[in-house]
Coordinates of C-alpha atoms in Angstrom, one line a residue:
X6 CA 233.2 136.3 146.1
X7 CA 236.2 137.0 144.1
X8 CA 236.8 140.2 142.0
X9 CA 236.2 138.3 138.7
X10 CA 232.8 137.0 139.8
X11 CA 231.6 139.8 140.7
X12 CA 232.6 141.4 137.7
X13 CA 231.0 138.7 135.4
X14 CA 227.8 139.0 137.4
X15 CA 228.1 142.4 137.3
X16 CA 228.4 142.4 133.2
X17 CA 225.5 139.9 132.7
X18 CA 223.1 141.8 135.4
X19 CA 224.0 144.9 132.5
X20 CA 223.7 142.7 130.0
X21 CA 220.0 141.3 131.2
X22 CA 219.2 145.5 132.4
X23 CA 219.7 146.5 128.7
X24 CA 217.8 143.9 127.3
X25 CA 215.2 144.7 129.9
X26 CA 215.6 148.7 128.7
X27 CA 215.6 147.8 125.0
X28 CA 212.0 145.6 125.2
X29 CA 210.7 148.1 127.9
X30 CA 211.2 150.6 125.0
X31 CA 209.6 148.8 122.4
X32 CA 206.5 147.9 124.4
X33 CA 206.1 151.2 125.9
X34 CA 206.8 153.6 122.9
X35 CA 209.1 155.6 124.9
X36 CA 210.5 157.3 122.1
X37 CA 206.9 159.1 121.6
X38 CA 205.9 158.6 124.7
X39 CA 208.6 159.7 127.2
X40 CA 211.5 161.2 125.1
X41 CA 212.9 162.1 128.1
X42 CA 213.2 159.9 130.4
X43 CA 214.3 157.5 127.0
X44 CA 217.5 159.4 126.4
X45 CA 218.2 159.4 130.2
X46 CA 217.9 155.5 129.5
X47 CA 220.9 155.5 127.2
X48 CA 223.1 156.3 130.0
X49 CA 221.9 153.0 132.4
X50 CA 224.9 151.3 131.8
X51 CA 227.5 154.1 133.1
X52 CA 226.7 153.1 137.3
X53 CA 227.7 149.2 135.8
X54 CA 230.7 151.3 134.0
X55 CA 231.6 152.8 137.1
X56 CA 230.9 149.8 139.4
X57 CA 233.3 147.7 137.0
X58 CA 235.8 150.2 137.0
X59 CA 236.1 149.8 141.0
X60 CA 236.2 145.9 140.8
X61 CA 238.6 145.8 138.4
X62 CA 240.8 148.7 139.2
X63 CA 240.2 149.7 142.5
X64 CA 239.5 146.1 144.1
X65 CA 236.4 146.8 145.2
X66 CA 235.7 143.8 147.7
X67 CA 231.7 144.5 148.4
X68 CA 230.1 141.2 147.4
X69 CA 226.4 143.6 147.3
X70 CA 227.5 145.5 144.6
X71 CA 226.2 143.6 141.5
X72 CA 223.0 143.7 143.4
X73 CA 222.7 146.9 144.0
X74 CA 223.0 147.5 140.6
X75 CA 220.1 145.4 139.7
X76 CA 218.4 147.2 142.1
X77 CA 219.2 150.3 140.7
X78 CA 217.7 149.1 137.2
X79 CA 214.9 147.8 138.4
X80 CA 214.1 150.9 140.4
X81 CA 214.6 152.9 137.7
X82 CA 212.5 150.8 135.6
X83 CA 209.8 151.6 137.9
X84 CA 210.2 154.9 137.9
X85 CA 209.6 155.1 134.3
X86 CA 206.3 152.7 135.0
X87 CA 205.2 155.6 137.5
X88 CA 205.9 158.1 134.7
X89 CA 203.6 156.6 132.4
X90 CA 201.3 155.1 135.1
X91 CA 198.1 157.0 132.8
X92 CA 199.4 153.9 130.2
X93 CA 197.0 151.2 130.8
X94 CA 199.9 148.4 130.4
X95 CA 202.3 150.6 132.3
X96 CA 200.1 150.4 135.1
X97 CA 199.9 146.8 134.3
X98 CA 204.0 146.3 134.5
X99 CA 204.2 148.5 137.7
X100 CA 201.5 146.4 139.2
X101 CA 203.5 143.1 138.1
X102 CA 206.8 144.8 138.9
X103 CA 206.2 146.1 142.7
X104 CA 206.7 142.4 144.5
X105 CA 209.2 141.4 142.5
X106 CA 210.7 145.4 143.4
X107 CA 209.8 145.1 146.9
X108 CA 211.2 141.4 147.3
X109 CA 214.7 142.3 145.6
X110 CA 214.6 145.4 148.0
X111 CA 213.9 143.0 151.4
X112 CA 216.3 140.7 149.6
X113 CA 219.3 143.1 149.5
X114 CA 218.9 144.7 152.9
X115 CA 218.8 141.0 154.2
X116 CA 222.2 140.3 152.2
X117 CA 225.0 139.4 154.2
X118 CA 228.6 140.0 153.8
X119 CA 229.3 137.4 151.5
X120 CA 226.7 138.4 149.6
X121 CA 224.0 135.7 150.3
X122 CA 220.8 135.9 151.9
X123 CA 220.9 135.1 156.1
X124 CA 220.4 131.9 156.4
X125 CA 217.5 132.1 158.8
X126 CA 215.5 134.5 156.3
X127 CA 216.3 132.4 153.1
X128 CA 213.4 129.5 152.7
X129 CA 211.1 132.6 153.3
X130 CA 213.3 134.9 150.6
X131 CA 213.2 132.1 148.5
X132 CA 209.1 131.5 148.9
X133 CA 208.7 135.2 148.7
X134 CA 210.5 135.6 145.2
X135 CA 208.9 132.7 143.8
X136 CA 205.6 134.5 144.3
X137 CA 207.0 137.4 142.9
X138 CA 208.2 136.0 139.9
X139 CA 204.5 134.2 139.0
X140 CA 202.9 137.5 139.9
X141 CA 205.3 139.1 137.4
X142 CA 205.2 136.6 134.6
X143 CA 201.1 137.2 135.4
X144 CA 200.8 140.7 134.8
X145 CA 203.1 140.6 131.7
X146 CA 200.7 138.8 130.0
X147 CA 198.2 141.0 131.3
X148 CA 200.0 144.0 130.0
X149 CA 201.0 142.4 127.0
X150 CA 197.1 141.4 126.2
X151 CA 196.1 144.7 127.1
X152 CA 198.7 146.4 124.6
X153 CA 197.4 144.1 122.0
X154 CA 193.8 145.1 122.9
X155 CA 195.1 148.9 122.7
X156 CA 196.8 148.4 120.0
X157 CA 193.5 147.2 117.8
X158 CA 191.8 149.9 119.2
X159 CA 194.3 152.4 118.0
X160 CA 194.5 150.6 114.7
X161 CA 190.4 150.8 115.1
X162 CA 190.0 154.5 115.9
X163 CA 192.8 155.2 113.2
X164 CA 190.4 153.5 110.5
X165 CA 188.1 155.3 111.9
X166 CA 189.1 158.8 111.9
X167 CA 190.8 157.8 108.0
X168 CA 187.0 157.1 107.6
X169 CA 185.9 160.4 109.3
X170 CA 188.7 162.5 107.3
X171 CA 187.4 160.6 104.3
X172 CA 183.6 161.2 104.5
X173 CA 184.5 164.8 105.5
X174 CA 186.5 165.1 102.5
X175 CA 183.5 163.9 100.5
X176 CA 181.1 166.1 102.5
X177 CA 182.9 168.8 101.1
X178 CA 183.6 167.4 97.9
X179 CA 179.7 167.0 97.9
X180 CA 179.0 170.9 98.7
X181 CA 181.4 172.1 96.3
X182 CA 179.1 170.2 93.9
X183 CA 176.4 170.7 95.1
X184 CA 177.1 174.8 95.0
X185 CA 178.5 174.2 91.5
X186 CA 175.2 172.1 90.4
X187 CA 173.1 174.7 92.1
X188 CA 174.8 177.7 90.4
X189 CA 174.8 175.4 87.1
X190 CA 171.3 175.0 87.9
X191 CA 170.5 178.5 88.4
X192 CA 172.0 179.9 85.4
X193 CA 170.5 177.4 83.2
X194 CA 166.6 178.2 85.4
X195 CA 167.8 181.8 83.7
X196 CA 168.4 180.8 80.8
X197 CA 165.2 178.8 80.3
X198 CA 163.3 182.1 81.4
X199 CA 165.0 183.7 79.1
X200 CA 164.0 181.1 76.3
X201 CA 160.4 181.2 77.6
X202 CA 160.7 184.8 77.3
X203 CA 161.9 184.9 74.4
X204 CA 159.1 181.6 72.9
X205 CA 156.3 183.7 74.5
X206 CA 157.4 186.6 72.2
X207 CA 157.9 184.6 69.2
X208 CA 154.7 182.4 69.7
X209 CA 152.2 186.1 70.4
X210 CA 154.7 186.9 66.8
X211 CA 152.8 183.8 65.4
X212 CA 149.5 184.1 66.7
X213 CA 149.3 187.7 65.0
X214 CA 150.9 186.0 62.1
X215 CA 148.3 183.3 61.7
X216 CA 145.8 186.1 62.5
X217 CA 147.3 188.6 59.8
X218 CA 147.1 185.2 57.0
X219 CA 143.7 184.7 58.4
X220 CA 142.6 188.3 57.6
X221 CA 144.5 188.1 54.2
X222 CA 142.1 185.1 52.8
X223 CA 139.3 186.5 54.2
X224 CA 140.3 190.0 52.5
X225 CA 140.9 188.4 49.5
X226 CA 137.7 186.5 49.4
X227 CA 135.7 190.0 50.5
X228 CA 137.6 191.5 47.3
X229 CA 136.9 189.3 44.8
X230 CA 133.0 188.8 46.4
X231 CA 132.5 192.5 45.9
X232 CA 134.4 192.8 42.6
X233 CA 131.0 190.8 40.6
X234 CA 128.7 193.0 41.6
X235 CA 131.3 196.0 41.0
X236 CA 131.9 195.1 37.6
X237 CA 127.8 194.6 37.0
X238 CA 127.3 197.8 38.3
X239 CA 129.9 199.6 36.5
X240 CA 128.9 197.8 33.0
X241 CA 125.2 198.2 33.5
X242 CA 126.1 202.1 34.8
X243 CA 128.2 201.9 31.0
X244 CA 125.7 201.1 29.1
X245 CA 123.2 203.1 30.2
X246 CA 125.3 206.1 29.3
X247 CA 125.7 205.0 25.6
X248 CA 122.0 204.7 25.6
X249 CA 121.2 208.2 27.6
X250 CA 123.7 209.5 24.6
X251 CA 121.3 207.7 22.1
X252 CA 118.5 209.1 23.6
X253 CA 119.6 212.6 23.9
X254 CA 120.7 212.1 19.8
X255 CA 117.0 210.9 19.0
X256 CA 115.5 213.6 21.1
X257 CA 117.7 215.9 19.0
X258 CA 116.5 214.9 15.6
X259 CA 114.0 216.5 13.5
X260 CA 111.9 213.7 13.1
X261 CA 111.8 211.7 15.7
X262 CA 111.2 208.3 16.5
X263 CA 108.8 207.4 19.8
X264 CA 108.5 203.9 19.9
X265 CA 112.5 203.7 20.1
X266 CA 112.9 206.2 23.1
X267 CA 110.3 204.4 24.9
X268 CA 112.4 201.0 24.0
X269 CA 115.3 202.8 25.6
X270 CA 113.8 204.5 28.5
X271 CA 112.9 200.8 29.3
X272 CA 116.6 199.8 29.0
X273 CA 117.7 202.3 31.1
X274 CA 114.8 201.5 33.9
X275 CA 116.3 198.0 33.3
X276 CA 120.0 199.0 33.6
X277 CA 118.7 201.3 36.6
X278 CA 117.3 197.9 38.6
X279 CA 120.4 195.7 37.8
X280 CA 122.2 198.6 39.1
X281 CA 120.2 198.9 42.3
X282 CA 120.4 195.2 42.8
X283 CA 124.4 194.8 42.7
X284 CA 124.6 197.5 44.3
X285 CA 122.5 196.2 47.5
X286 CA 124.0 193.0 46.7
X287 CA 127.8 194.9 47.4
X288 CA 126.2 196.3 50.3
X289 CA 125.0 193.4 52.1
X290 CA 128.6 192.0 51.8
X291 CA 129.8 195.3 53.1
X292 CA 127.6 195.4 55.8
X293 CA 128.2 191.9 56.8
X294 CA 131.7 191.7 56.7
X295 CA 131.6 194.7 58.9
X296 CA 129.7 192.7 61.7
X297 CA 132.4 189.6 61.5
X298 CA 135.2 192.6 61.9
X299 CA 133.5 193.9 64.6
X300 CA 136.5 193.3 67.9
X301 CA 135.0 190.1 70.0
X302 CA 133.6 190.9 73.1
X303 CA 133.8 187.4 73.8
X304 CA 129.5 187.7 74.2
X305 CA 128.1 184.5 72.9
X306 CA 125.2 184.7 70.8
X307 CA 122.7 183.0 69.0
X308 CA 124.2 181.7 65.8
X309 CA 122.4 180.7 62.5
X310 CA 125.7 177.9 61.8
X311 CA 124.5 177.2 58.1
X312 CA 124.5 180.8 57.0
X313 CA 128.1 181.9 59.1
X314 CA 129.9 178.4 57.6
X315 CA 128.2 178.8 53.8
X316 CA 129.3 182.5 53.8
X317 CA 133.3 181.1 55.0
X318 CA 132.9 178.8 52.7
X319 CA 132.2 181.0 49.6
X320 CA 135.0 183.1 51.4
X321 CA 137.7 180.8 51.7
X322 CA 137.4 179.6 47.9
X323 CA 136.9 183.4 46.9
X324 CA 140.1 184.0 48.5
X325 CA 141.9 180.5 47.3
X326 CA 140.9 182.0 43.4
X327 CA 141.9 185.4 44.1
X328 CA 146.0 183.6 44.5
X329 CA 145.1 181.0 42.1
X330 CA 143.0 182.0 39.2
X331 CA 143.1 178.7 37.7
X332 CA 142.1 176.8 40.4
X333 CA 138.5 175.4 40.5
X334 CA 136.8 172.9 43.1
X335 CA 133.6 171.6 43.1
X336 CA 131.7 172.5 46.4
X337 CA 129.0 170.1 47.8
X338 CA 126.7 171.5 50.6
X339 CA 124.0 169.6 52.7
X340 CA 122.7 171.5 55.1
X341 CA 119.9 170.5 57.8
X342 CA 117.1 172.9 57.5
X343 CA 115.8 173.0 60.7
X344 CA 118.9 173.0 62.5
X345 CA 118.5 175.5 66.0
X346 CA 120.9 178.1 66.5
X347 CA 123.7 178.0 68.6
X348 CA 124.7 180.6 71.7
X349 CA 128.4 180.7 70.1
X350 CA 130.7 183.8 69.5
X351 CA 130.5 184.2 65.9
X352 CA 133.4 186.0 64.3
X353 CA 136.0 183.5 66.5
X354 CA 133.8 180.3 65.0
X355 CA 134.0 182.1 61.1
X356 CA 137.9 182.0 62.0
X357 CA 137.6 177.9 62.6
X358 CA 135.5 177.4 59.8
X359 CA 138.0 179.6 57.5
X360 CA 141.2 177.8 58.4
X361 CA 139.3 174.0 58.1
X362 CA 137.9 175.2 55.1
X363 CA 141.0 176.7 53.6
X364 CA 142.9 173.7 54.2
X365 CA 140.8 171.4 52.8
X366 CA 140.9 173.6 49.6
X367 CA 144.9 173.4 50.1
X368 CA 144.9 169.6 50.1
X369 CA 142.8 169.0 47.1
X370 CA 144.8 171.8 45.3
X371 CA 147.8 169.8 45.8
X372 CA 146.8 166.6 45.1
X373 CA 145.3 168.7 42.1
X374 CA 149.4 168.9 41.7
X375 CA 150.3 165.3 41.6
X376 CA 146.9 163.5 40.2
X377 CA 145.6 162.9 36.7
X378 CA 143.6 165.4 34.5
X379 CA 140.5 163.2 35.5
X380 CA 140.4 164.4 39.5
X381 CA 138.2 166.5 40.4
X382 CA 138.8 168.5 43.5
X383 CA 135.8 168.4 45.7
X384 CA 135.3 170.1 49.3
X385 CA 131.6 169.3 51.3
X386 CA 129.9 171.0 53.9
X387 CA 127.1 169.2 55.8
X388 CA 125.4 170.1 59.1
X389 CA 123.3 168.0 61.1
X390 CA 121.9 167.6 64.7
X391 CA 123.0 164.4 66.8
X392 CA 122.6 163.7 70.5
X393 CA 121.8 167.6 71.5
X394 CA 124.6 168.6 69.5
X395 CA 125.3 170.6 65.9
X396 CA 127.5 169.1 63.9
X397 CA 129.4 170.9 61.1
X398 CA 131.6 168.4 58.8
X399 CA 134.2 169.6 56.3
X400 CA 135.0 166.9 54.0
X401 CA 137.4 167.4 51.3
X402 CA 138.9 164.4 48.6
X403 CA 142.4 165.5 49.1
X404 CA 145.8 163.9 49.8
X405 CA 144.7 162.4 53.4
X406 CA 146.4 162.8 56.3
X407 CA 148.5 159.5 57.5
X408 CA 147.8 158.4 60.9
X409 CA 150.9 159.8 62.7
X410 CA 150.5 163.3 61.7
X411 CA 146.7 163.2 62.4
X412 CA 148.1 162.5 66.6
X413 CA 150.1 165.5 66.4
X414 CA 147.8 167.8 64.0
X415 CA 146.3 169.9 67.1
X416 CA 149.2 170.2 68.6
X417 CA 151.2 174.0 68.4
X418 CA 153.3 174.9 65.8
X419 CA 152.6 171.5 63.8
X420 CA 152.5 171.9 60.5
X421 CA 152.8 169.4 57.6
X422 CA 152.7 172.5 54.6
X423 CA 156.4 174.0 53.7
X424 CA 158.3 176.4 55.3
X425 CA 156.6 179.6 54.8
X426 CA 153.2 178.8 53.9
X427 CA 151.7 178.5 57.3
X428 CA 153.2 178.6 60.8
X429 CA 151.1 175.7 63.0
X430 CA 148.8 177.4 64.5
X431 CA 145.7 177.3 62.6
X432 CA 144.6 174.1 63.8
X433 CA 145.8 174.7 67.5
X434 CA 143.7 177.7 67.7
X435 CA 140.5 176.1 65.9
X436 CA 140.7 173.5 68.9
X437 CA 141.1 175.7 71.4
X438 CA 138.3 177.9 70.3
X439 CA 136.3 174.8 69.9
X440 CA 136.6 173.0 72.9
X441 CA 137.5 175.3 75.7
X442 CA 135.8 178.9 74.1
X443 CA 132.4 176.9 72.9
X444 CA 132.6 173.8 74.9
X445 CA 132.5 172.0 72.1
X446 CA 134.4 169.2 69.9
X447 CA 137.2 169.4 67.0
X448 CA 138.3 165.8 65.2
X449 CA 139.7 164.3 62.1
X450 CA 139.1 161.4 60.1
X451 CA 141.1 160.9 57.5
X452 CA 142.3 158.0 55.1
X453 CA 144.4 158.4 51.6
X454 CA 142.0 160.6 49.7
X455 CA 139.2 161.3 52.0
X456 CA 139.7 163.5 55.3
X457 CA 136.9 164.7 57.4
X458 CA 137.2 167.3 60.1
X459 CA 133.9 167.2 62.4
X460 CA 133.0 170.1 64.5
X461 CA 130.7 169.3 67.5
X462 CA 128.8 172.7 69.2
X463 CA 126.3 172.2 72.6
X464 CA 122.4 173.5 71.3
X465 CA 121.7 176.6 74.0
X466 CA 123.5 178.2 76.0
X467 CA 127.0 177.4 76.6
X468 CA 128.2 177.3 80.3

């Protein structure tokens, strides 16, 4: 072998070595994987430098040195298969690589001066590399399957941890929210305690109110029950000092005149009686306005239910007139004379049968308002026994009550009058004095001009 083919089969062995380098690279990731050994790798083609450089310059005359180059970049291309051997596919290449290696190793040591293979080793050189080269192309399609397999996985687990850093984001994302939503939460759970607080205070304020409006009717109607006999007593108390003054005149005379002091002895008596009676009759209001003030003990006891609602009843228009002096309603009662008394806790019923009453009086006042002269404003008050219970209905001609506002009439702070002439609680309380204090019944019937409220009591004790 001449010097110039040596050196052209020297310069394509360098040629094919790089290319071998440059896709070994590229399948490998030596860059990331082995930045070593891959810089080392830029210097592969100095031994061909130097190995040219005594062919052309020195006259090198050794037909083995082209392949001992190849040798030299296949070994080395091993060793960087051994360096990664932890690489699936390297293992791969190094298992594809070592008979092709160990052939080109027998190979060169059987080389002969000329550069050929011995004659008498060459069909088994030949057969031998042939193997070697199937085996190779084999396993590079093994490695290069198995880097395509690797390589999904890698894209795989990189989805997959993107998906991991991503739900983690979002878990945290989630507890900042949630600790936001929870504080948010929390302050508003204080707030709202603070409201109820705060409603609690301002619905006891309106119960006492109600109470307080209650107490001012019935006051009202206690004044102006007491003022008649009042005034009787102190007219009839008037006159019978002009006529003690006449008397003492006549008595004073000269001549006097029997048959006139005897006429007003007999006036005074009179005067003396009327006196007496007023003055019991005062009394007896006194006495039983006393009782109803009396502070509820929550006893029940038995009730006579047409005296305690005819006595609210005088009351609550008593009280109406005392406001209203011009005001006058007809008042219809129909009371069952044999109805039984009820075990009931009387001065807490009186307060029911004041507010229904005092409404009813309210509606017909204000249709009173709006009708013509020809209305007359009537209010009724019937008792009767039914199925083992007393029933007590108010009827009055009034306005009526339309059908939405009788579903929300019981309800708390409902009111349908303006804004300062009752708070909504009359009717609230009067139902839940009814049914859950006397076990008993409250409802309303009402259509334009004629409402009904109907009060339904248990006869005997109440359990």
């Amino acid at each position: 072998m001449n010097n110039a083919s040596g050196y052209g089969e020297l310069l394509f062995l360098a040629i094919m070595g790089y290319l071998l380098i440059r896709g070994m690279r590229k399948f490998l990731d030596l860059p990331s994987r082995l930045p070593r050994w891959n810089k080392l790798l830029d210097y592969l083609w100095v031994p061909a430098a130097v190995l040219a450089f005594g062919i052309l310059v020195l006259n090198l005359k050794s037909a083995t040195l082209p392949d001992a180059y190849w040798l030299f970049v296949l070994l080395t291309i091993g060793a960087v298969l051994v360096a990664l051997r932890d690489y699936r596919p390297a293992r791969s290449l190094l298992l594809a690589l070592s008979p092709f290696l160990l052939t080109k190793i027998i190979e060169y040591i059987l080389l002969g001066s000329d550069g050929h293979v011995l004659k008498q080793y060459d069909t088994l050189v030949d057969t031998t590399q042939g193997f070697s080269i199937i085996w190779l192309i084999t396993f590079i399609i093994i490695a290069r399957n198995q880097k395509i397999t690797l390589e999904k996985e890698r894209v795989l687990r990189e989805e997959e941890e993107k998906a991991k850093r991503l739900i983690e984001a979002q878990n945290v994302e989630l507890e900042r929210l949630v600790v936001e939503r929870t504080a948010a939460l929390t302050h508003q759970a204080a707030e709202l305690r603070a409201a109820l607080t705060d409603l609690r205070a301002a619905q006891a304020q309106l119960v006492q109110s109600e109470k307080m409006a209650s107490l001012g009717e019935l006051t009202a109607g206690i004044a102006h029950e007491i003022q008649n006999p009042l005034n009787f007593v102190n007219n009839f108390a008037d006159v019978s000092l002009e006529m003690l003054s006449e008397l003492r005149e006549e008595q004073a005379r000269p001549q006097r005149e029997p048959g006139l002091e005897a006429e007003l002895l007999d006036d005074i008596a009179q005067n003396l009686q009327k006196i007496h009676h007023h003055g019991q009759r005062a009394a007896s209001i006194v006495k039983g306005m006393l009782e109803h003030s009396r502070t509820s003990t929550g006893e029940r006891l038995p009730t006579n239910v047409n005296h305690l609602a005819e006595e609210y009843l005088r009351l609550a228009y008593q009280g109406l007139r005392a406001k209203d002096k011009s005001f006058n309603a007809t008042l219809v009662t129909d009371f069952e004379l044999a109805l039984p008394e009820v075990e009931a806790i009387a001065p807490d019923l009186g307060r029911v049968l004041l507010n229904l009453f005092s409404n009813a009086f309210y509606a017909v006042r204000q249709r009173q308002l709006t009708e013509e002269r020809g209305y007359i404003p009537t209010v009724s008050l019937s008792t009767r026994l039914a199925e083992g219970l007393v029933e007590i209905r108010v009827r009055d001609n009034g306005l009526g009550i339309p059908e939405a506002v009788q579903q929300k009439i019981f309800q708390p702070f409902f009111t349908t009058k303006p804004s300062g002439e009752g708070t909504g609680l009359g009717l609230s309380l009067s139902y839940d004095i009814v049914t859950q204090g006397h076990s008993g019944t409250l409802t309303v019937d009402s259509e334009p001009g004629n409402t009904e409220f109907l009060i339904g009591l248990p006869v005997g004790q109440v359990s």
